[in-house]
Tab-separated table of C-alpha atoms in Angstrom:
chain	number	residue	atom	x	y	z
A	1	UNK	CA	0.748	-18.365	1.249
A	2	UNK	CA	0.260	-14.877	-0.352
A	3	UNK	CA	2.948	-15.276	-3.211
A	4	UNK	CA	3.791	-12.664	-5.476
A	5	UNK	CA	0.611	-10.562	-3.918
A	6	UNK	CA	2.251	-9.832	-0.935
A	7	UNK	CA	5.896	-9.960	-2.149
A	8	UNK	CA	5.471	-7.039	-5.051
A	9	UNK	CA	2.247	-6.086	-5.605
A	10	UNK	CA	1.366	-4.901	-2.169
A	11	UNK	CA	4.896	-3.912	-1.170
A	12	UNK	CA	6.234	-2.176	-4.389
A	13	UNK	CA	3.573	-1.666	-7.642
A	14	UNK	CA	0.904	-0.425	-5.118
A	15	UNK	CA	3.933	2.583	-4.218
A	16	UNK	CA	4.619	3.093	-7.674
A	17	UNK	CA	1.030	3.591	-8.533
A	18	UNK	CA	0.700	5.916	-5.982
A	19	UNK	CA	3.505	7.842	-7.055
A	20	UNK	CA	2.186	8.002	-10.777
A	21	UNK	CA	-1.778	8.812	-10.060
A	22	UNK	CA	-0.898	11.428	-6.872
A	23	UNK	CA	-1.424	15.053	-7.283
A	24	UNK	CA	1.507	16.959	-6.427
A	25	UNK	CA	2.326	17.145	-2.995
A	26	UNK	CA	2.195	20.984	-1.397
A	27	UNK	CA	5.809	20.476	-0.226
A	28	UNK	CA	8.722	17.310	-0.588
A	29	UNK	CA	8.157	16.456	2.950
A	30	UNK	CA	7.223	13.354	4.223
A	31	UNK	CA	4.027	13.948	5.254
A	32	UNK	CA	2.656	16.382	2.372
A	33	UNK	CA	3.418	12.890	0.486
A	34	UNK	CA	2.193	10.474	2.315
A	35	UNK	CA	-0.744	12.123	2.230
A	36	UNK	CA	-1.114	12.158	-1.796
A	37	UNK	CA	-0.870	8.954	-1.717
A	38	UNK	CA	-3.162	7.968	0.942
A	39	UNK	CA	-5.863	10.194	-1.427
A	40	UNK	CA	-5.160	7.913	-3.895
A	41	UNK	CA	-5.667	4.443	-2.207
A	42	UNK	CA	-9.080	6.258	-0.911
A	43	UNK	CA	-10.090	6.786	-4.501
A	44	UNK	CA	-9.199	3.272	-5.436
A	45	UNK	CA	-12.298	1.013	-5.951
A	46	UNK	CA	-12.482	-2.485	-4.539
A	47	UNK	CA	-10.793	-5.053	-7.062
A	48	UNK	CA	-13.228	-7.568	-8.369
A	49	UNK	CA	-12.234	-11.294	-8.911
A	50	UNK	CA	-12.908	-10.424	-12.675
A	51	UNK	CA	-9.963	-7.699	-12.957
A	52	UNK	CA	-7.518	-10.180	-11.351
A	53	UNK	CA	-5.242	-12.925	-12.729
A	54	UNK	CA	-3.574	-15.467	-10.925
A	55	UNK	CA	-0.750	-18.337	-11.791
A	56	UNK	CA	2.102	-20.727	-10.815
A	57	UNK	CA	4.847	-20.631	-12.589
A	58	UNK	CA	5.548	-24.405	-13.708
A	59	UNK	CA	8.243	-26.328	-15.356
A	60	UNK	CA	8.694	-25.599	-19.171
A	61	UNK	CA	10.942	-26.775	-22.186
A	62	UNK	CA	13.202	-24.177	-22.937
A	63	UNK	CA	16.689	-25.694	-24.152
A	64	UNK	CA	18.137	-21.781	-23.794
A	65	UNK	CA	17.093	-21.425	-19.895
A	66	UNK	CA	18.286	-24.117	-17.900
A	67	UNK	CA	15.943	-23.014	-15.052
A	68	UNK	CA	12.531	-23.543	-17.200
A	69	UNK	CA	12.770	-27.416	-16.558
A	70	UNK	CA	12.043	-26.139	-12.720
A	71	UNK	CA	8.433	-25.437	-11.437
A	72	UNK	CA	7.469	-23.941	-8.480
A	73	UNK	CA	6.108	-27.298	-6.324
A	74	UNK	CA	9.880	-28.327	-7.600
A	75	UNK	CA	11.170	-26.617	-4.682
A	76	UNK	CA	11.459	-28.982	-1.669
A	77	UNK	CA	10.095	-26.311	0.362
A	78	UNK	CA	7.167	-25.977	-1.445
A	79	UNK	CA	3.938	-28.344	-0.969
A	80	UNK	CA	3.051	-30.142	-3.472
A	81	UNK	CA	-0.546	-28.818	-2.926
A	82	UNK	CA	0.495	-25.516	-2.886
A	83	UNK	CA	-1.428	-22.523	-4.896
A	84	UNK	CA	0.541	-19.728	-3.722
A	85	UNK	CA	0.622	-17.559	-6.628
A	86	UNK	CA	3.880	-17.054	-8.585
A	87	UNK	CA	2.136	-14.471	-11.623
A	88	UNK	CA	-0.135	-11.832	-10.764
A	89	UNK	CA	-2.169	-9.002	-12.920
A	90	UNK	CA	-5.137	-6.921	-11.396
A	91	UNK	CA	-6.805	-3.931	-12.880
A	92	UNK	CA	-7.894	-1.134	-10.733
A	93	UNK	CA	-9.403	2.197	-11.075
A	94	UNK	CA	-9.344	5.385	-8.990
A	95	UNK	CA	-12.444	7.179	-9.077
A	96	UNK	CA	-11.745	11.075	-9.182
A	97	UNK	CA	-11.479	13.561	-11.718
A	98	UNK	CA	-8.247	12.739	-12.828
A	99	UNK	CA	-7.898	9.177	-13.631
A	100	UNK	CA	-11.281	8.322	-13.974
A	101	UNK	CA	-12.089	5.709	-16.709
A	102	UNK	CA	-8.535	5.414	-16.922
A	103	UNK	CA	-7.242	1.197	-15.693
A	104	UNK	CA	-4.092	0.867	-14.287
A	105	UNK	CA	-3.045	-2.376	-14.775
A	106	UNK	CA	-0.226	-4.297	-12.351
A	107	UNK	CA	1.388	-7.145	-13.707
A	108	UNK	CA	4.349	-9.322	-11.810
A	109	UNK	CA	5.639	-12.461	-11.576
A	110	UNK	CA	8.213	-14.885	-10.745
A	111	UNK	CA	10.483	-17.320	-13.272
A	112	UNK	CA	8.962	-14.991	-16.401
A	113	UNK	CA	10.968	-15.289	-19.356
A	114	UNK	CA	12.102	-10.979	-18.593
A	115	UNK	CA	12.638	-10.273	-14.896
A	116	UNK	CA	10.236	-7.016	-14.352
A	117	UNK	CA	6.943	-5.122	-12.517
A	118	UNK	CA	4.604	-2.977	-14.733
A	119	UNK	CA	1.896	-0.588	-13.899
């Protein structure tokens, strides 16, 4: 039902960005981290409908990749009214001193022609 949203971007880009926008921590420990990071989701403003893109990855013609003649709905699993997403990109922004004015963009997807997550 949640797709790609739930599968990387919550569980792995939103980490990385995190990682990359947090001021360094006091200490290594667990906690001093954790709580960089949590300063950084604070900052974060709310996503608007206009900085996001969804898709579904659907069958293609692509003699080189056997697997492009294969959509998503082709899955017997899969609904055929399904709109799970399959491709996602959102742009946020942290607002504090640091990175303001500065998007961080988060792109993934499944079946892409290069397997890989970008902030």
């Amino acid at each position: 039902e949640f797709g790609i949203i739930r599968d990387m971007m919550q569980a792995n880009l939103l980490q990385i960005l995190c990682l990359v926008a947090m001021e360094r921590p006091i200490t290594s420990s667990t906690e001093d981290i954790h709580y960089e990071k949590m300063k950084v989701l604070r900052c974060a403003r709310t996503v608007s409908s206009s900085d996001v893109i969804l898709g579904q990855y659907v069958a293609g013609n692509d003699p080189g990749n056997p697997e492009s003649k294969y959509g998503y709905k082709d899955d017997p699993s899969v609904p055929q009214d399904s709109n799970t997403p399959t491709f996602a990109t959102a742009v946020l922004h942290l607002d504090n001193e640091r990175w303001q004015g500065v998007p961080f963009v988060l792109r993934c997807g499944k079946a892409l022609d290069k397997e890989k997550s970008e902030v």
